[in-house]
Amino acid sequence: MTRWWRRRAAGDGRGTGARPPQTPGEAQGQAHAGNPGGVSRTEPPDPDPDPAAEPGSGRRLVGGRITITEVTEGRPEREIAGVDLSAVDINTLRARSAIDRLGPEHPDALTAMRDLAHALVSVPGRGEEAVELYQHVARTQWTTLGDRHEETLRTSVELADALHATGQLRLAETAWRDTFRALADTLGRDHPDALRSAAGLAAVLEDLGRPHEAEPLLRDVLERRLRQLGHDHPDVLSSTNTHAASLLRCGRHEEAERTLRALVNRLESRYGSDHERTVAARGNLGAVLVRLDRHAEAEQHIRAVVRSMEATLGPHHDSTLTARNNLAAVLHAMQRYEDAVPILRAVLAEYVARHGEGHPATVGARDNLANVLIDVGRHDEAADLLDRCVRDYRRVHGPGHPRLRAAEERLAWLREDPSAH
């Protein structure tokens, strides 16, 4: 059986079975908890393309409020107390109620637990809890409904997305492959859900450092959407940006630049300069320009992207952090090292707070900071950061991965070359 939808066994350090959903009071007690190659001291952090996220349900999570009203005969009703509830609180109460009334394997209880998992996955420090709930729902649906039932497939998509979001990249790859195959067989390769799952698989492959495997998948998604929807459909515009970002990761910089310049112009005409699609494409164009050594133009684009994202998404959003990382990359390329360091320190701190110390995004941010610190001359601090990166890359990617080799080479250079100190 495929392991990605089963919770890890006791031999992996965890028990079996699903952890029951927590009430809001119980939950309060829980702790919330692109990389350069070679040893060159002048290599900037990689600009990180920011394709629009396609996988997942796209549901918006909202909270609510419970009010207590005093009703007295002959008098108007009067609110005497109110309690604000987050999306996690509301979905926890719904899941508990469904389990108590119907049992943990009833379809309605499973749906409620899936909704709770969807709410939890975006809460810092509770991603693992979300994955365990998803795995319980998926395991039960595989047994009771079958692996090709629409509810099982929906859970599989959300679980694969959650595995990716929590940094379990190799499990996420397996999950997306199985889910993509099931959706394509059941619904057809052109179905929107099959195309979204293909994009999800491609995103994991890119994070695993295998962009050349991801690019054909994304090109196929774009071509199929073009045939079905036409050039101006929003899904086609988003796919064009995602594929261009993949071209950048593959080193096809001139091709990516041509695509992105044309796309930015179309998006600005249709949506305006501050729309999220325009900003995402402009950010990718800035990342391409860094790689083409057109730094002044790149800085102009990326600073505009940072301003837009901070205003619309907030300073802590992952896309905002990507844009700030890209700004540091162009500053590093312009040898403005002291300007780049505080940006990268702040980005690393945000990733640690949002995703934890060992998440792949955190590891990449730590690697980028180490690379700039080498040029600043803070070699001891850079070596400490790279030592942690080596351990994490070995854990995430396994031996022999290019990112691991690059970090090992730079760490060895720092430790062995007297001129580095």
Coordinates of C-alpha atoms in Angstrom, one line a residue:
M1 CA 0.0 0.0 0.0
T2 CA 1.1 3.6 -0.6
R3 CA 2.6 5.0 2.5
W4 CA 1.9 8.7 2.0
W5 CA -1.7 8.4 3.1
R6 CA -0.9 6.3 6.2
R7 CA 0.3 7.8 9.4
R8 CA 3.9 6.8 10.3
A9 CA 4.1 3.7 12.4
A10 CA 5.5 3.3 15.9
G11 CA 8.9 2.3 14.5
D12 CA 9.2 5.8 13.1
G13 CA 8.7 7.4 16.5
R14 CA 5.0 7.9 16.4
G15 CA 1.9 5.9 17.3
T16 CA -0.7 4.7 14.9
G17 CA -4.2 6.1 14.4
A18 CA -5.5 9.6 14.1
R19 CA -5.1 12.1 16.9
P20 CA -8.6 13.3 17.9
P21 CA -9.5 16.9 17.1
Q22 CA -8.8 19.3 19.9
T23 CA -11.2 21.8 21.4
P24 CA -10.2 25.4 21.2
G25 CA -9.1 25.3 24.9
E26 CA -7.0 22.2 24.4
A27 CA -5.4 23.7 21.3
Q28 CA -4.2 26.7 23.2
G29 CA -1.9 24.4 25.2
Q30 CA -0.1 23.2 22.1
A31 CA 3.3 24.8 21.2
H32 CA 3.0 26.6 17.9
A33 CA 5.7 25.9 16.7
G34 CA 17.0 28.4 -4.2
N35 CA 20.6 27.9 -3.5
P36 CA 24.0 28.8 -5.0
G37 CA 26.5 26.4 -6.4
G38 CA 30.3 26.2 -6.0
V39 CA 32.4 28.0 -3.5
S40 CA 32.6 31.4 -5.1
R41 CA 32.4 34.2 -2.7
T42 CA 30.6 36.4 -5.2
E43 CA 27.7 34.2 -6.1
P44 CA 24.4 35.8 -5.1
P45 CA 21.6 33.9 -3.5
D46 CA 19.4 32.5 -6.2
P47 CA 16.4 34.6 -7.1
D48 CA 13.4 32.4 -6.4
P49 CA 10.6 32.4 -8.9
D50 CA 7.2 32.7 -7.4
P51 CA 4.6 30.8 -9.4
A52 CA 1.0 31.1 -8.3
A53 CA 0.0 28.2 -6.1
E54 CA -2.4 26.0 -7.9
P55 CA -2.9 22.9 -5.7
G56 CA -5.4 22.6 -2.9
S57 CA -9.0 23.5 -2.7
G58 CA -8.7 27.3 -2.8
R59 CA -11.3 27.6 0.0
R60 CA -11.1 30.8 2.1
L61 CA -11.1 30.2 5.8
V62 CA -13.1 32.5 8.0
G63 CA -13.8 32.7 11.7
G64 CA -17.0 33.6 13.5
R65 CA -18.4 34.8 16.7
I66 CA -20.6 33.3 19.4
T67 CA -22.9 35.7 21.2
I68 CA -24.9 35.2 24.4
T69 CA -28.1 37.2 24.4
E70 CA -30.3 38.0 27.4
V71 CA -34.0 37.7 26.6
T72 CA -36.5 39.2 29.1
E73 CA -40.2 39.3 28.5
G74 CA -41.3 42.8 27.6
R75 CA -37.8 44.0 26.9
P76 CA -35.6 44.1 23.8
E77 CA -32.9 41.4 23.5
R78 CA -29.5 42.4 24.9
E79 CA -26.2 40.9 24.0
I80 CA -24.3 40.3 27.3
A81 CA -21.2 38.4 26.0
G82 CA -19.4 37.5 22.8
V83 CA -16.6 35.1 21.9
D84 CA -14.6 35.5 18.7
L85 CA -13.7 32.1 17.1
S86 CA -10.9 31.4 14.6
A87 CA -11.4 29.1 11.6
V88 CA -9.6 26.5 13.5
D89 CA -11.9 26.9 16.6
I90 CA -15.0 26.6 14.5
N91 CA -13.9 23.6 12.5
T92 CA -12.7 21.9 15.7
L93 CA -16.1 22.3 17.3
R94 CA -17.8 21.0 14.1
A95 CA -15.4 18.0 13.9
R96 CA -15.9 17.1 17.6
S97 CA -19.7 17.3 17.2
A98 CA -19.7 15.2 14.1
I99 CA -17.5 12.5 15.7
D100 CA -19.6 12.4 18.9
R101 CA -22.9 12.2 17.0
L102 CA -21.9 10.0 14.1
G103 CA -18.6 8.2 14.9
P104 CA -15.1 8.8 13.5
E105 CA -15.7 6.9 10.2
H106 CA -19.0 8.5 9.2
P107 CA -18.7 10.4 5.9
D108 CA -19.9 13.7 7.5
A109 CA -17.4 13.3 10.3
L110 CA -14.6 12.7 7.8
T111 CA -15.6 15.8 5.9
A112 CA -15.5 17.8 9.1
M113 CA -12.1 16.5 10.0
R114 CA -10.8 17.3 6.5
D115 CA -12.1 20.8 6.9
L116 CA -10.3 21.1 10.3
A117 CA -7.1 19.8 8.7
H118 CA -7.4 22.4 6.0
A119 CA -7.7 25.1 8.6
L120 CA -4.8 23.7 10.7
V121 CA -2.3 23.5 7.8
S122 CA -2.0 27.2 7.5
V123 CA -1.3 27.7 11.3
P124 CA 2.4 27.9 12.2
G125 CA 3.4 24.9 14.1
R126 CA 0.3 22.8 13.5
G127 CA 1.1 21.4 10.0
E128 CA 2.0 18.0 11.3
E129 CA -1.3 17.8 13.1
A130 CA -3.1 18.7 9.9
V131 CA -1.2 15.9 8.0
E132 CA -2.2 13.3 10.6
L133 CA -5.9 14.3 10.3
Y134 CA -5.7 14.2 6.5
Q135 CA -4.0 10.7 6.7
H136 CA -6.8 9.4 9.0
V137 CA -9.5 10.7 6.6
A138 CA -7.6 9.4 3.5
R139 CA -7.0 6.0 5.1
T140 CA -10.7 5.6 6.1
Q141 CA -11.9 6.8 2.7
W142 CA -9.6 4.4 0.8
T143 CA -11.0 1.5 2.9
T144 CA -14.7 2.5 2.8
L145 CA -15.1 4.4 -0.5
G146 CA -12.2 3.2 -2.7
D147 CA -9.2 5.0 -4.0
R148 CA -11.0 6.5 -7.0
H149 CA -14.0 7.9 -5.2
E150 CA -14.4 11.7 -5.6
E151 CA -14.2 12.3 -1.9
T152 CA -11.1 10.2 -1.6
L153 CA -9.5 12.0 -4.5
R154 CA -10.3 15.4 -3.0
T155 CA -8.7 14.4 0.3
S156 CA -5.7 13.0 -1.6
V157 CA -5.2 16.4 -3.3
E158 CA -5.3 18.3 0.0
L159 CA -3.1 15.8 1.8
A160 CA -0.5 16.0 -1.0
D161 CA -0.6 19.8 -0.7
A162 CA -0.2 19.6 3.1
L163 CA 2.8 17.2 2.8
H164 CA 4.4 19.8 0.5
A165 CA 3.6 22.7 2.8
T166 CA 5.1 20.9 5.8
G167 CA 8.3 20.2 3.9
Q168 CA 7.9 16.4 3.5
L169 CA 9.0 16.6 -0.1
R170 CA 9.6 13.0 -0.9
L171 CA 6.3 11.9 0.5
A172 CA 4.7 14.8 -1.2
E173 CA 6.1 13.7 -4.6
T174 CA 4.7 10.2 -4.1
A175 CA 1.4 11.6 -3.1
W176 CA 1.1 13.9 -6.1
R177 CA 2.2 11.2 -8.5
D178 CA -0.4 8.8 -7.2
T179 CA -3.1 11.5 -7.1
F180 CA -2.3 12.8 -10.5
R181 CA -2.5 9.3 -12.0
A182 CA -5.8 8.6 -10.3
L183 CA -7.3 11.9 -11.4
A184 CA -6.1 11.5 -15.0
D185 CA -7.4 7.9 -15.2
T186 CA -10.8 8.8 -13.6
L187 CA -11.5 12.3 -15.1
G188 CA -9.2 12.5 -18.1
R189 CA -5.9 14.4 -18.6
D190 CA -7.7 17.6 -19.6
H191 CA -9.9 17.8 -16.5
P192 CA -9.1 20.9 -14.3
D193 CA -8.4 18.8 -11.3
A194 CA -5.9 16.6 -13.2
L195 CA -4.1 19.7 -14.5
R196 CA -3.9 21.1 -10.9
S197 CA -2.5 17.9 -9.7
A198 CA 0.1 17.9 -12.4
A199 CA 1.1 21.4 -11.4
G200 CA 1.3 20.2 -7.7
L201 CA 3.7 17.4 -8.7
A202 CA 5.8 19.9 -10.7
A203 CA 6.0 22.3 -7.7
V204 CA 7.4 19.5 -5.5
L205 CA 9.9 18.4 -8.2
E206 CA 11.2 22.0 -8.4
D207 CA 11.6 22.1 -4.6
L208 CA 13.5 18.8 -4.8
G209 CA 15.9 20.5 -7.2
R210 CA 14.6 18.6 -10.3
P211 CA 13.3 21.5 -12.5
H212 CA 14.1 19.7 -15.7
E213 CA 11.5 17.1 -14.7
A214 CA 9.0 19.7 -13.7
E215 CA 9.2 21.9 -16.9
P216 CA 7.6 19.4 -19.3
L217 CA 4.7 18.8 -16.9
L218 CA 4.0 22.6 -16.7
R219 CA 4.4 23.0 -20.4
D220 CA 1.8 20.3 -20.9
V221 CA -0.6 21.9 -18.4
L222 CA -0.2 25.3 -20.2
E223 CA -0.8 23.8 -23.7
R224 CA -3.9 21.9 -22.6
R225 CA -5.4 25.0 -21.0
L226 CA -4.6 27.0 -24.0
R227 CA -6.5 24.6 -26.2
Q228 CA -9.5 24.5 -23.9
L229 CA -9.7 28.1 -22.7
G230 CA -7.9 30.5 -25.0
H231 CA -5.0 32.9 -24.5
D232 CA -6.8 35.4 -22.2
H233 CA -8.3 33.0 -19.6
P234 CA -7.1 33.7 -16.1
D235 CA -6.0 30.0 -15.7
V236 CA -3.9 30.3 -18.9
L237 CA -2.3 33.5 -17.7
S238 CA -1.4 31.9 -14.4
S239 CA 0.0 28.8 -16.1
T240 CA 2.1 31.0 -18.4
N241 CA 3.7 32.6 -15.4
T242 CA 4.3 29.3 -13.7
H243 CA 5.9 27.8 -16.8
A244 CA 8.1 30.9 -17.3
A245 CA 9.2 30.5 -13.7
S246 CA 10.1 26.9 -14.5
L247 CA 12.1 28.0 -17.5
L248 CA 14.1 30.3 -15.2
R249 CA 14.8 27.4 -12.8
C250 CA 16.0 25.4 -15.8
G251 CA 18.5 28.1 -16.8
R252 CA 16.5 29.1 -20.0
H253 CA 16.8 32.8 -19.0
E254 CA 16.3 34.5 -22.4
E255 CA 13.2 32.4 -23.2
A256 CA 11.8 33.1 -19.7
E257 CA 12.4 36.8 -20.1
R258 CA 10.6 37.0 -23.5
T259 CA 7.6 35.2 -22.0
L260 CA 7.5 37.3 -18.9
R261 CA 7.8 40.7 -20.6
A262 CA 4.9 39.9 -22.9
L263 CA 2.9 38.5 -19.9
V264 CA 3.5 41.5 -17.7
N265 CA 2.3 43.8 -20.4
R266 CA -0.9 41.7 -20.9
L267 CA -1.6 41.6 -17.2
E268 CA -1.0 45.3 -16.6
S269 CA -3.4 46.1 -19.4
R270 CA -6.1 43.7 -18.1
Y271 CA -5.7 43.9 -14.3
G272 CA -3.5 46.8 -13.4
S273 CA 0.0 47.0 -12.0
D274 CA -0.9 46.0 -8.4
H275 CA -3.0 42.9 -9.2
E276 CA -1.6 39.7 -7.7
R277 CA -1.2 38.1 -11.1
T278 CA 0.7 41.1 -12.4
V279 CA 2.9 41.3 -9.3
A280 CA 3.8 37.6 -9.4
A281 CA 4.8 37.8 -13.1
R282 CA 6.8 41.0 -12.5
G283 CA 8.6 39.4 -9.6
N284 CA 9.6 36.5 -11.8
L285 CA 10.8 39.0 -14.5
G286 CA 13.0 40.6 -11.9
A287 CA 14.4 37.2 -10.9
V288 CA 15.3 36.6 -14.6
L289 CA 17.0 40.0 -14.9
V290 CA 19.2 39.1 -11.9
R291 CA 20.4 36.1 -13.8
L292 CA 21.0 38.1 -16.9
D293 CA 23.1 40.6 -14.9
R294 CA 20.8 43.5 -15.6
H295 CA 20.8 44.4 -12.0
A296 CA 19.6 48.0 -12.0
E297 CA 16.4 47.0 -13.9
A298 CA 16.0 44.0 -11.7
E299 CA 16.2 46.1 -8.5
Q300 CA 13.5 48.4 -9.9
H301 CA 11.1 45.6 -10.6
I302 CA 11.7 43.7 -7.4
R303 CA 11.4 46.8 -5.1
A304 CA 8.0 47.5 -6.7
V305 CA 7.0 43.9 -6.1
V306 CA 8.0 44.0 -2.5
R307 CA 6.0 47.2 -1.9
S308 CA 2.9 45.7 -3.6
M309 CA 3.1 42.4 -1.7
E310 CA 3.7 44.1 1.6
A311 CA 0.6 46.3 1.0
T312 CA -1.7 43.5 -0.3
L313 CA -0.5 40.3 1.3
G314 CA 1.3 41.6 4.4
P315 CA 5.0 41.4 5.4
H316 CA 4.8 37.8 6.6
H317 CA 3.3 36.1 3.5
D318 CA 5.5 33.5 1.8
S319 CA 5.3 35.4 -1.5
T320 CA 6.4 38.6 0.2
L321 CA 9.4 36.7 1.7
T322 CA 10.3 35.4 -1.7
A323 CA 10.3 38.9 -3.1
R324 CA 12.5 40.2 -0.2
N325 CA 14.9 37.3 -0.8
N326 CA 15.0 38.3 -4.5
L327 CA 15.8 41.9 -3.5
A328 CA 18.7 40.7 -1.4
A329 CA 19.9 38.6 -4.3
V330 CA 20.1 41.6 -6.6
L331 CA 21.8 43.7 -3.9
H332 CA 24.3 41.0 -3.4
A333 CA 25.0 40.8 -7.1
M334 CA 25.6 44.6 -7.1
Q335 CA 28.1 44.0 -4.2
R336 CA 25.9 45.8 -1.7
Y337 CA 26.5 43.1 0.8
E338 CA 25.7 45.1 4.0
D339 CA 22.3 46.0 2.5
A340 CA 21.5 42.4 1.7
V341 CA 22.4 40.9 5.1
P342 CA 19.7 42.4 7.3
I343 CA 17.1 41.5 4.6
L344 CA 18.1 37.9 4.6
R345 CA 18.3 37.8 8.4
A346 CA 14.7 39.0 8.6
V347 CA 13.6 36.5 5.9
L348 CA 15.2 33.6 7.7
A349 CA 13.6 34.6 11.0
E350 CA 10.2 34.8 9.3
Y351 CA 10.6 31.3 7.8
V352 CA 11.7 29.9 11.2
A353 CA 8.6 31.4 12.8
R354 CA 6.2 30.3 10.1
H355 CA 7.6 26.9 9.2
G356 CA 10.1 25.8 11.8
E357 CA 13.9 25.3 11.7
G358 CA 14.0 22.3 9.4
H359 CA 11.5 23.2 6.7
P360 CA 13.1 23.4 3.1
A361 CA 12.2 27.0 2.8
T362 CA 14.0 27.8 6.0
V363 CA 17.0 25.8 4.9
G364 CA 17.2 27.7 1.6
A365 CA 17.0 31.0 3.5
R366 CA 19.8 29.9 5.9
D367 CA 21.9 28.9 2.9
N368 CA 21.4 32.3 1.2
L369 CA 22.3 34.2 4.3
A370 CA 25.5 32.1 4.8
N371 CA 26.5 32.9 1.2
V372 CA 26.2 36.6 1.7
L373 CA 28.0 36.4 5.1
I374 CA 31.0 34.9 3.3
D375 CA 31.4 38.0 1.2
V376 CA 30.9 40.2 4.2
G377 CA 33.8 38.4 5.9
R378 CA 31.8 36.8 8.7
H379 CA 33.1 33.4 8.0
D380 CA 32.6 31.7 11.4
E381 CA 28.9 32.6 11.4
A382 CA 28.6 31.5 7.7
A383 CA 30.3 28.1 8.6
D384 CA 27.9 27.5 11.4
L385 CA 24.9 28.2 9.1
L386 CA 26.3 26.0 6.4
D387 CA 27.0 23.1 8.8
R388 CA 23.2 23.2 9.7
C389 CA 22.3 23.4 6.0
V390 CA 24.5 20.3 5.2
R391 CA 22.6 18.3 7.9
D392 CA 19.2 19.5 6.7
Y393 CA 19.9 19.0 3.0
R394 CA 21.1 15.4 3.7
R395 CA 17.9 14.8 5.6
V396 CA 15.6 16.4 3.0
H397 CA 17.2 15.3 -0.2
G398 CA 19.5 12.4 0.6
P399 CA 23.2 12.0 -0.3
G400 CA 24.5 13.3 -3.6
H401 CA 22.0 16.0 -4.1
P402 CA 23.4 19.2 -5.9
R403 CA 22.4 21.5 -3.1
L404 CA 24.0 19.2 -0.5
R405 CA 27.2 19.0 -2.5
A406 CA 27.4 22.8 -3.0
A407 CA 26.9 23.4 0.7
E408 CA 29.5 20.8 1.6
E409 CA 32.0 22.3 -0.8
R410 CA 31.6 25.8 0.6
L411 CA 31.8 24.6 4.2
A412 CA 35.0 22.6 3.5
W413 CA 36.5 25.7 1.8
L414 CA 35.7 27.8 4.8
R415 CA 37.2 25.3 7.3
E416 CA 40.3 24.4 5.3
D417 CA 41.4 27.6 3.5
P418 CA 43.4 29.8 5.9
S419 CA 42.7 32.9 3.6
A420 CA 39.0 32.5 4.4
H421 CA 39.5 33.5 8.0

